Every structure is written in C-alpha cells, then in structure tokens.
CSV table of C-alpha atoms in Angstrom, one decimal:
chain,number,residue,atom,x,y,z
A,420,MET,CA,92.3,81.7,84.1
A,421,ALA,CA,93.8,81.6,80.6
A,422,LEU,CA,96.2,84.4,81.6
A,423,LEU,CA,97.2,82.4,84.7
A,424,VAL,CA,98.0,79.3,82.6
A,425,GLY,CA,99.7,81.4,79.9
A,426,GLU,CA,101.9,83.2,82.4
A,427,VAL,CA,103.0,80.0,84.0
A,428,VAL,CA,104.1,78.9,80.5
A,429,LEU,CA,106.0,82.1,80.0
A,430,ALA,CA,107.5,82.0,83.5
A,431,THR,CA,108.9,78.5,82.8
A,432,ALA,CA,110.1,79.3,79.3
A,433,VAL,CA,112.2,82.4,80.0
A,434,GLN,CA,114.8,83.4,82.5
A,435,PRO,CA,113.6,84.8,85.9
A,436,GLU,CA,115.0,88.3,85.1
A,437,SER,CA,113.0,88.4,81.8
A,438,PHE,CA,109.9,87.4,83.6
A,439,GLY,CA,110.6,90.0,86.3
A,440,SER,CA,110.7,92.7,83.6
A,441,TYR,CA,107.4,91.5,82.2
A,442,ALA,CA,105.8,91.3,85.6
A,443,LEU,CA,106.8,94.9,86.4
A,444,ILE,CA,105.2,96.1,83.2
A,445,ARG,CA,102.1,94.0,83.5
A,446,ASN,CA,101.4,95.4,87.1
A,447,ALA,CA,102.3,99.0,86.0
A,448,LEU,CA,99.5,98.9,83.5
A,449,PRO,CA,96.5,99.0,85.9
A,450,LEU,CA,98.2,101.8,87.8
A,451,VAL,CA,98.6,103.9,84.6
A,452,VAL,CA,95.0,103.1,83.4
A,453,ALA,CA,93.5,103.9,86.8
A,454,LEU,CA,95.3,107.3,86.9
A,455,GLY,CA,94.2,108.1,83.3
A,456,LEU,CA,90.6,107.2,83.8
A,457,LEU,CA,90.3,108.8,87.2
A,458,GLY,CA,87.6,106.5,88.3
A,459,PHE,CA,85.2,107.4,85.4
A,460,ASP,CA,84.5,103.7,84.6
A,461,GLN,CA,83.6,102.7,88.2
A,462,ALA,CA,81.5,105.9,88.7
A,463,LEU,CA,79.6,105.3,85.5
A,464,THR,CA,78.9,101.6,86.4
A,465,ARG,CA,77.6,102.6,89.8
A,466,GLU,CA,75.3,105.4,88.7
A,467,ALA,CA,74.0,103.7,85.6
A,468,ALA,CA,73.1,100.6,87.6
A,469,ALA,CA,71.4,102.7,90.3
A,470,ALA,CA,69.5,105.0,87.9
A,471,ALA,CA,69.1,102.7,84.9
A,472,TYR,CA,70.4,105.2,82.3
A,473,PHE,CA,72.7,103.8,79.7
A,474,PRO,CA,74.2,106.7,77.6
A,475,ARG,CA,76.0,106.2,74.3
A,476,PHE,CA,79.6,106.9,75.1
A,477,GLY,CA,82.0,105.7,72.4
A,478,LEU,CA,83.6,109.1,71.7
A,479,ARG,CA,83.6,109.8,75.5
A,480,ALA,CA,85.6,106.6,76.0
A,481,LEU,CA,88.2,107.8,73.6
A,482,TRP,CA,88.4,111.2,75.1
A,483,VAL,CA,88.8,110.0,78.7
A,484,SER,CA,91.3,107.4,77.5
A,485,ALA,CA,93.6,110.1,76.0
A,486,ARG,CA,94.8,110.8,79.6
A,487,ALA,CA,95.7,107.2,80.1
A,488,VAL,CA,97.5,107.1,76.8
A,489,THR,CA,99.6,110.2,77.7
A,490,LEU,CA,100.5,108.6,81.1
A,491,GLY,CA,101.2,105.3,79.3
A,492,ALA,CA,103.7,107.1,77.0
A,493,ILE,CA,105.5,108.6,80.0
A,494,THR,CA,105.5,105.3,81.9
A,495,GLY,CA,106.7,103.4,78.9
A,496,LEU,CA,109.7,105.8,78.5
A,497,ILE,CA,110.6,105.5,82.2
A,498,LEU,CA,110.5,101.7,82.1
A,499,TRP,CA,112.3,101.7,78.8
A,500,SER,CA,115.1,103.7,80.4
A,501,TYR,CA,115.1,101.8,83.7
A,502,LEU,CA,114.9,98.3,82.4
A,503,ASP,CA,116.6,98.9,79.1
A,504,LEU,CA,113.8,97.1,77.2
A,505,GLY,CA,114.0,98.9,73.9
A,506,LEU,CA,111.9,101.6,72.3
A,507,SER,CA,109.5,99.1,70.6
A,508,TYR,CA,108.6,97.5,73.9
A,509,ALA,CA,107.9,100.9,75.4
A,510,ALA,CA,105.6,101.6,72.4
A,511,ALA,CA,103.8,98.3,73.1
A,512,LEU,CA,103.1,99.5,76.7
A,513,VAL,CA,101.5,102.7,75.3
A,514,ALA,CA,99.4,100.6,72.9
A,515,ALA,CA,98.3,98.3,75.7
A,516,THR,CA,97.4,101.4,77.8
A,517,LEU,CA,95.2,102.7,75.0
A,518,GLY,CA,93.4,99.4,74.5
A,519,VAL,CA,92.8,98.7,78.2
A,520,ALA,CA,91.7,102.2,78.9
A,521,VAL,CA,89.1,102.2,76.1
A,522,SER,CA,87.7,98.7,76.9
A,523,THR,CA,87.6,99.4,80.7
A,524,VAL,CA,85.3,102.5,80.2
A,525,VAL,CA,83.1,100.6,77.7
A,526,SER,CA,82.8,97.7,80.1
A,527,GLY,CA,81.5,100.0,82.8
A,528,VAL,CA,78.3,100.8,81.0
A,529,LEU,CA,77.9,97.4,79.5
A,530,ARG,CA,77.9,96.0,83.1
A,531,ALA,CA,75.2,98.4,84.2
A,532,ALA,CA,73.1,97.7,81.1
A,533,SER,CA,73.2,94.0,81.9
A,534,TYR,CA,75.2,93.1,78.8
A,535,ASP,CA,77.2,90.8,81.1
A,536,SER,CA,79.0,88.6,78.6
A,537,ARG,CA,80.1,91.6,76.5
A,538,ALA,CA,81.1,93.5,79.6
A,539,ALA,CA,83.1,90.7,80.9
A,540,PHE,CA,85.0,90.4,77.6
A,541,ALA,CA,85.6,94.1,77.4
A,542,GLN,CA,87.0,94.1,80.9
A,543,GLN,CA,89.0,90.8,80.8
A,544,GLY,CA,89.3,90.0,77.1
A,545,HIS,CA,92.9,91.4,76.8
A,546,ARG,CA,94.0,89.0,79.6
A,547,LEU,CA,92.1,86.1,78.0
A,548,LEU,CA,93.7,86.6,74.6
A,549,THR,CA,97.1,87.2,76.0
A,550,GLY,CA,96.9,84.0,78.0
A,551,LEU,CA,95.7,82.0,75.0
A,552,GLY,CA,98.5,83.6,72.9
A,553,LEU,CA,101.2,82.6,75.4
A,554,VAL,CA,99.9,79.0,75.4
A,555,CYS,CA,99.5,78.8,71.7
A,556,PHE,CA,103.0,80.2,70.9
A,557,SER,CA,104.8,78.6,73.8
A,558,GLY,CA,107.4,77.2,71.5
A,559,LEU,CA,108.3,80.7,70.3
A,560,LEU,CA,108.4,82.6,73.7
A,561,THR,CA,111.0,85.2,74.3
A,562,ALA,CA,111.5,87.8,76.9
A,563,ASN,CA,109.3,90.4,75.0
A,564,THR,CA,106.6,88.0,73.8
A,565,GLY,CA,104.3,88.7,76.8
A,566,GLY,CA,104.3,92.5,76.4
A,567,TYR,CA,103.7,92.4,72.6
A,568,LEU,CA,100.9,89.9,73.0
A,569,LEU,CA,99.3,92.1,75.7
A,570,ALA,CA,99.4,95.1,73.5
A,571,GLY,CA,97.9,93.4,70.5
A,572,SER,CA,95.2,91.7,72.6
A,573,ALA,CA,94.3,95.0,74.2
A,574,LEU,CA,93.8,96.8,70.9
A,575,VAL,CA,91.7,94.0,69.5
A,576,VAL,CA,89.4,94.0,72.5
A,577,ALA,CA,89.2,97.9,72.4
A,578,THR,CA,88.1,97.8,68.8
A,579,LEU,CA,85.3,95.3,69.6
A,580,SER,CA,84.3,97.3,72.7
A,581,LEU,CA,83.9,100.5,70.7
A,582,PHE,CA,81.7,98.7,68.1
A,583,TRP,CA,79.5,97.4,70.9
A,584,SER,CA,79.2,100.8,72.7
A,585,ALA,CA,78.1,102.5,69.5
A,586,LYS,CA,75.2,100.0,69.3
A,587,LEU,CA,73.8,100.8,72.8
A,588,LEU,CA,70.5,102.6,72.9
A,589,SER,CA,70.0,105.8,74.9
A,590,PRO,CA,66.6,105.7,76.6
A,591,ASN,CA,67.5,108.7,78.8
A,592,LEU,CA,69.9,111.6,78.5
A,593,THR,CA,72.0,112.2,81.6
A,594,SER,CA,71.1,115.3,83.5
A,595,PRO,CA,73.6,117.8,84.7
A,596,ILE,CA,73.2,116.5,88.3
A,597,GLN,CA,73.9,113.0,87.1
A,598,GLN,CA,77.0,114.1,85.2
A,599,SER,CA,78.2,116.0,88.3
A,600,THR,CA,77.7,113.0,90.5
A,601,VAL,CA,79.6,110.8,88.1
A,602,GLY,CA,82.4,113.3,88.1
A,603,ARG,CA,82.7,113.6,91.9
A,604,LEU,CA,82.5,109.8,92.3
A,605,GLY,CA,85.1,109.4,89.6
A,606,TYR,CA,87.8,111.3,91.5
A,607,ALA,CA,86.8,109.5,94.7
A,608,PHE,CA,87.0,106.1,93.1
A,609,ALA,CA,90.3,107.0,91.4
A,610,LEU,CA,92.1,107.7,94.6
A,611,GLY,CA,91.2,104.3,96.1
A,612,MET,CA,91.9,102.5,92.8
A,613,LEU,CA,95.3,104.1,92.5
A,614,THR,CA,96.4,103.1,95.9
A,615,LEU,CA,95.3,99.5,95.3
A,616,ALA,CA,97.0,99.4,91.9
A,617,ALA,CA,100.2,100.9,93.5
A,618,THR,CA,100.3,98.2,96.1
A,619,ASP,CA,100.4,95.5,93.4
A,620,TRP,CA,103.3,97.3,91.8
A,621,VAL,CA,105.3,98.6,94.7
A,622,ASP,CA,106.1,95.1,96.2
A,623,GLN,CA,107.8,94.0,93.0
A,624,LEU,CA,109.5,97.3,92.6
A,625,LEU,CA,110.9,97.0,96.2
A,626,VAL,CA,112.2,93.5,95.4
A,627,ALA,CA,113.8,94.8,92.2
A,628,GLN,CA,115.5,97.6,94.1
A,629,GLN,CA,116.6,95.5,97.0
A,630,ALA,CA,117.8,92.5,94.9
A,631,ASP,CA,117.5,92.3,91.1
A,632,LEU,CA,115.1,91.5,88.3
A,633,ALA,CA,115.8,87.8,88.7
A,634,ALA,CA,114.5,88.0,92.3
A,635,THR,CA,111.5,89.9,91.0
A,636,GLY,CA,110.8,87.1,88.5
A,637,ILE,CA,111.0,84.5,91.3
A,638,TYR,CA,108.7,86.5,93.4
A,639,SER,CA,106.2,86.8,90.5
A,640,GLN,CA,106.4,83.1,89.9
A,641,ALA,CA,105.5,82.4,93.5
A,642,LYS,CA,102.6,84.8,93.3
A,643,LEU,CA,101.3,83.1,90.2
A,644,VAL,CA,100.9,79.8,92.1
A,645,ALA,CA,99.9,81.1,95.5
A,646,VAL,CA,97.9,84.2,94.8
A,647,TYR,CA,96.6,84.5,91.3
A,648,PRO,CA,94.1,81.8,91.4
A,649,MET,CA,92.4,83.7,94.3
A,650,LEU,CA,92.6,87.0,92.3
A,651,SER,CA,91.0,85.2,89.3
A,652,LEU,CA,88.0,84.3,91.6
A,653,GLY,CA,88.0,87.8,93.0
A,654,SER,CA,87.8,89.4,89.5
A,655,VAL,CA,84.7,87.3,88.7
A,656,LEU,CA,83.1,88.2,92.1
A,657,GLY,CA,84.0,91.9,91.8
A,658,PHE,CA,82.6,92.1,88.2
A,659,LEU,CA,79.2,91.3,89.6
A,660,ALA,CA,79.3,92.8,93.0
A,661,LEU,CA,79.4,96.6,92.4
A,662,PRO,CA,76.4,96.8,90.0
A,663,TRP,CA,74.5,94.5,92.4
A,664,VAL,CA,75.1,96.7,95.4
A,665,ALA,CA,74.5,99.9,93.5
A,666,ALA,CA,71.1,98.7,92.3
A,667,ARG,CA,70.1,97.8,95.8
A,668,ARG,CA,71.8,100.4,97.9
A,669,ASP,CA,68.6,101.6,99.5
A,670,GLU,CA,67.7,98.1,100.6
A,671,ILE,CA,71.0,97.0,102.1
A,672,SER,CA,70.9,97.2,105.9
A,673,ALA,CA,73.7,96.6,108.5
A,674,GLN,CA,72.4,93.1,109.0
A,675,ILE,CA,72.6,92.3,105.3
A,676,ALA,CA,76.1,93.8,105.0
A,677,ALA,CA,77.3,91.8,108.1
A,678,LYS,CA,75.9,88.6,106.7
A,679,LEU,CA,77.6,89.1,103.3
A,680,LEU,CA,80.9,89.9,105.0
A,681,PHE,CA,80.6,86.9,107.3
A,682,VAL,CA,79.8,84.4,104.5
A,683,THR,CA,82.5,85.7,102.1
A,684,GLY,CA,85.0,85.9,105.0
A,685,GLY,CA,84.5,82.3,105.8
A,686,LEU,CA,84.7,81.2,102.2
A,687,ALA,CA,88.0,83.2,101.7
A,688,ALA,CA,89.5,81.7,104.9
A,689,GLY,CA,88.6,78.2,103.8
A,690,LEU,CA,90.1,78.7,100.3
A,691,GLY,CA,93.2,80.3,101.9
A,692,LEU,CA,93.7,77.1,104.0
A,693,LEU,CA,93.3,75.0,100.9
A,694,ALA,CA,95.7,77.2,98.9
A,695,PHE,CA,98.6,76.8,101.4
A,696,PRO,CA,99.6,73.1,100.7
A,697,ILE,CA,98.9,73.6,97.0
A,698,ALA,CA,101.1,76.7,96.8
A,699,LEU,CA,103.8,75.1,98.9
A,700,GLY,CA,104.1,72.1,96.6
A,701,GLY,CA,103.2,73.9,93.4
A,702,VAL,CA,106.0,76.5,93.5
A,703,LYS,CA,108.5,73.7,93.9
A,704,LEU,CA,107.0,71.4,91.3
A,705,ILE,CA,106.4,74.0,88.6
A,706,PHE,CA,109.3,76.4,89.0
A,707,ASP,CA,111.7,74.4,91.2
A,708,ILE,CA,111.7,77.2,93.8
A,709,GLN,CA,112.2,76.2,97.4
A,710,LEU,CA,110.2,78.5,99.7
A,711,ASP,CA,109.8,78.0,103.4
A,712,ALA,CA,106.4,77.4,104.9
A,713,TRP,CA,106.5,80.8,106.7
A,714,THR,CA,106.8,82.7,103.4
A,715,VAL,CA,104.2,80.6,101.6
A,716,SER,CA,101.8,81.2,104.5
A,717,PHE,CA,102.1,84.9,103.9
A,718,PHE,CA,101.3,84.4,100.2
A,719,SER,CA,98.2,82.2,101.0
A,720,ILE,CA,96.8,84.6,103.6
A,721,TYR,CA,97.4,87.5,101.3
A,722,GLY,CA,95.4,85.7,98.5
A,723,ALA,CA,92.6,85.0,100.9
A,724,VAL,CA,92.4,88.6,102.1
A,725,ARG,CA,92.4,89.9,98.6
A,726,LEU,CA,89.5,87.6,97.7
A,727,PHE,CA,87.6,88.7,100.8
A,728,TYR,CA,88.3,92.4,100.1
A,729,VAL,CA,86.1,92.3,96.9
A,730,VAL,CA,82.9,92.3,99.0
A,731,PRO,CA,83.7,95.2,101.4
A,732,SER,CA,85.1,97.1,98.4
A,733,ALA,CA,81.9,96.7,96.5
A,734,LEU,CA,79.8,97.6,99.5
A,735,SER,CA,81.7,100.8,100.3
A,736,GLY,CA,81.9,101.7,96.6
A,737,GLY,CA,78.2,101.2,96.1
A,738,LEU,CA,76.9,102.7,99.3
A,739,CYS,CA,79.2,105.6,100.2
A,740,SER,CA,78.3,109.1,99.1
A,741,PRO,CA,80.9,111.0,97.1
A,742,PRO,CA,82.4,112.7,100.2
A,743,GLN,CA,82.5,109.4,102.1
A,744,LEU,CA,84.1,107.6,99.2
A,745,GLY,CA,86.7,110.4,98.8
A,746,ALA,CA,87.5,110.1,102.5
A,747,PHE,CA,88.0,106.4,102.1
A,748,GLY,CA,90.4,107.0,99.2
A,749,VAL,CA,92.4,109.5,101.3
A,750,CYS,CA,92.6,107.0,104.2
A,751,THR,CA,93.9,104.3,101.9
A,752,LEU,CA,97.0,106.4,101.3
A,753,ILE,CA,98.3,105.0,104.6
A,754,THR,CA,98.6,101.6,103.1
A,755,LEU,CA,101.6,102.5,101.0
A,756,PRO,CA,103.9,103.7,103.8
A,757,ALA,CA,102.6,100.8,105.9
A,758,GLN,CA,103.5,98.4,103.2
A,759,ILE,CA,107.0,99.8,102.8
A,760,GLY,CA,107.5,99.9,106.6
A,761,ALA,CA,106.6,96.2,106.9
A,762,PHE,CA,108.9,95.4,104.0
A,763,LEU,CA,111.8,97.0,105.8
A,764,LEU,CA,110.8,95.3,109.1
A,765,PHE,CA,110.8,91.8,107.6
A,766,LEU,CA,113.7,92.3,105.3
A,767,PRO,CA,116.1,90.3,107.5
A,768,ALA,CA,113.8,87.3,106.9
A,769,GLY,CA,114.4,87.6,103.2
A,770,THR,CA,113.4,89.8,100.3
A,771,LEU,CA,110.5,87.7,99.2
A,772,THR,CA,109.1,87.3,102.7
A,773,ALA,CA,109.4,91.0,103.3
A,774,ALA,CA,107.6,91.9,100.1
A,775,ILE,CA,104.6,89.7,100.7
A,776,ALA,CA,104.5,90.6,104.3
A,777,GLY,CA,104.3,94.3,103.3
A,778,SER,CA,101.5,93.5,100.8
A,779,LEU,CA,99.6,91.6,103.4
A,780,LEU,CA,99.7,94.4,105.9
A,781,GLY,CA,98.6,96.9,103.2
A,782,ILE,CA,95.6,94.9,102.1
A,783,THR,CA,94.5,94.1,105.6
A,784,ILE,CA,94.4,97.8,106.5
A,785,ARG,CA,92.6,98.6,103.3
A,786,THR,CA,90.0,95.9,104.0
A,787,ALA,CA,89.4,97.2,107.5
A,788,LEU,CA,88.9,100.7,106.2
A,789,ALA,CA,86.4,99.4,103.6
A,790,ILE,CA,84.3,97.7,106.3
A,791,LEU,CA,84.4,100.8,108.5
A,792,PHE,CA,83.2,103.0,105.7
A,793,THR,CA,80.5,100.5,104.6
A,794,PHE,CA,78.8,100.7,108.0
A,795,LYS,CA,79.3,104.4,108.2
A,796,ALA,CA,77.5,104.8,104.9
A,797,ILE,CA,74.5,102.5,105.9
A,798,GLY,CA,71.7,104.7,107.1
A,799,ALA,CA,73.3,107.9,105.8
A,800,PRO,CA,72.0,109.8,102.8
A,801,ARG,CA,73.3,108.2,99.6
A,802,SER,CA,73.8,110.0,96.3
C-alpha cells in the first residue's frame, strides 16, 4: 500500500511521459527476475511447506540470482537505448534486479518455515521502502527518482534477507529426489510466471508503441487508481495461499476447491463493483484524467479477475504434479497472442481501452486454465 501511495505522489509530481518510463521499467523488473530465477523460489516454497524441510540457502540464493542479474544487465541496456534514460539509470535497473532476485528466493523458504513477517518483508520490502521514499522525498521528485529509490530499497532488503537466511537451521538435508522435484517444478513455475509478468508489461509496451510514453504514463495513472488496490490485496492473499495449499494438498477435495473458488469469486466480484465508482471519480480527481465509463469498467473488471486469480493460481500451483504444472505453463502462452489480438480489435475505441481490454482477455483465459488444471490435479498422484 505504501508503494501505491508513493507512486500516486510520483505520478502527480512528474510529467506523464516520465511516469510512463518509470512504469515500463517497474513492470519489466518482475519479468526479468522471473526469467532469472526460473521458478526456483516458488518450487522451494511449495516443497518446503509440503515436506517441512528448511535448508540453509544463502549462497544458493546468490548463485541462482546471478542469472537474473545477467538478464537485468541486458534489459537495462535495451531500455537505456530505447527510452534514452542514461547509463546510470540502466545500472539502477541491474541493481534492482540483483536485490529483488536475492530477496525473492530468501522469501520462499522463510514463508515455508513460517517466518511470516520476515518472509513478507523479504518479498515486499523493496516496494514498501520505495513507496515510503517517494512519499518522504515528494518535494524532490524527478523523472529518475523512482528508479533509483527502487534500486536502493532492493539492495537494502536483499542484505537483510541474506542475513536472515544464514540464521535458518537445517533440520533435514534435502535428498536428491527432493532436489530433482524442486528443479522440475521450478521450470514449470517459471513458464507460468513469465507469461503473467509479460502480460503486465506488454500492455504498456503496446500503448507506448501505438501512442507515446505520455499515453503510457496516463494509462499507468489509471491503473494505479483502478487496479493496484486490488493487486495489493491479491499480493497479501497470494503470499499465504501457496504454502497453505501445499501443506494440505492431500486433504483438498473437489468440494473444498469449489467452495474456495466460489467464496473468493463472490468477494472479488463485490470488490470490483465497489471499485468502479471509486476509480471513475478517482482518476479525474487525482490526475485530472477524463475516462469514459466503458474504459473504467474494463479496469475494474480486470482488477477483480486479478484478485480472484490468486486462488486458482495457488490451487493449481500447490496441487499439480510437475508435468501438469508444465502443461499449464505451456497453455498460458496463448494469453499473449490473445492479449495482442484483443488490443488490435479494440484499438478503434482508443489506445487505453484497447490495452486494458487485451489484459482482461488474457487474465480471464489464464484464470480459466488454472481452474481447469486444479480439478484435473485433484485425485491424481501428486509429487
């Protein structure tokens, strides 16, 4: 929530094109980190929660994170060239990638070991500190402030996370079978995570390509008000959901899964209805952006579906076998061409409407796939 407030402050303090550049970089970061970690963090959380082994992994976190740093360097250079941000800003992206990659891996085992408060800080601390920094230094905000604060916050959290990970006890050593399972699950998780991270970046990239960075900034401002409160709730729910499902995967029946989906679906729908009038008035009040009700309805529905998706995602992630989870990841590839196709279809209605309509179609397909694979996994052998 601190990041939400901080980014609202940033978005009101700088020009839309500057905020558009920051939004592209911020949303590129999860894509880079997910590709670098290759699902290792999610797989470790799931298997540690299910088998109750909590290995010491500080050096492993650094080794796995090296891939993310390499990709961060490449991405930073590409964005530096494309957006003409300056070499120091590209270096900040690399630093942010290093910090987030390390703390994400550490958070995975801390979650499974029931160190909930530390795990939450390791996973979300860079966002919290960045948001607080944006609020505290609101009088000094420039186009590059957000990126530099994000990098510094990520490195601080990574340092604390490695200190905590070195203090974890190791009651059991992981067996070769457990290591193999984590490896196979990691690649399966990675594919699904990459397509989700890509959908959060592609929509803004499409807006930037079709219009300009100013339009990207306006689109991101609208998302801040209409969608990000839902994503904040979803991040809290998702933090708890996967370990909970993994620890009870032999107990979850089709009836329990259906009940969970029904309850969270109703909650998400109700919050979506509540978000619509708030978003419609909030975008105008905070950023002086006039959006029609049709476009805002797409934003509100998208936020509701993203919130609901947390539960089928946790169920499929916790219940599916490695082959099933891999098949789910392959199937989610269809969401990207579907998203781009919907963008082109709705483009006559406006660039912002087209972008959010594409995102809505993509997340709807993804949610349906997660539900399908959840019920496919129930009753099947799980490993």
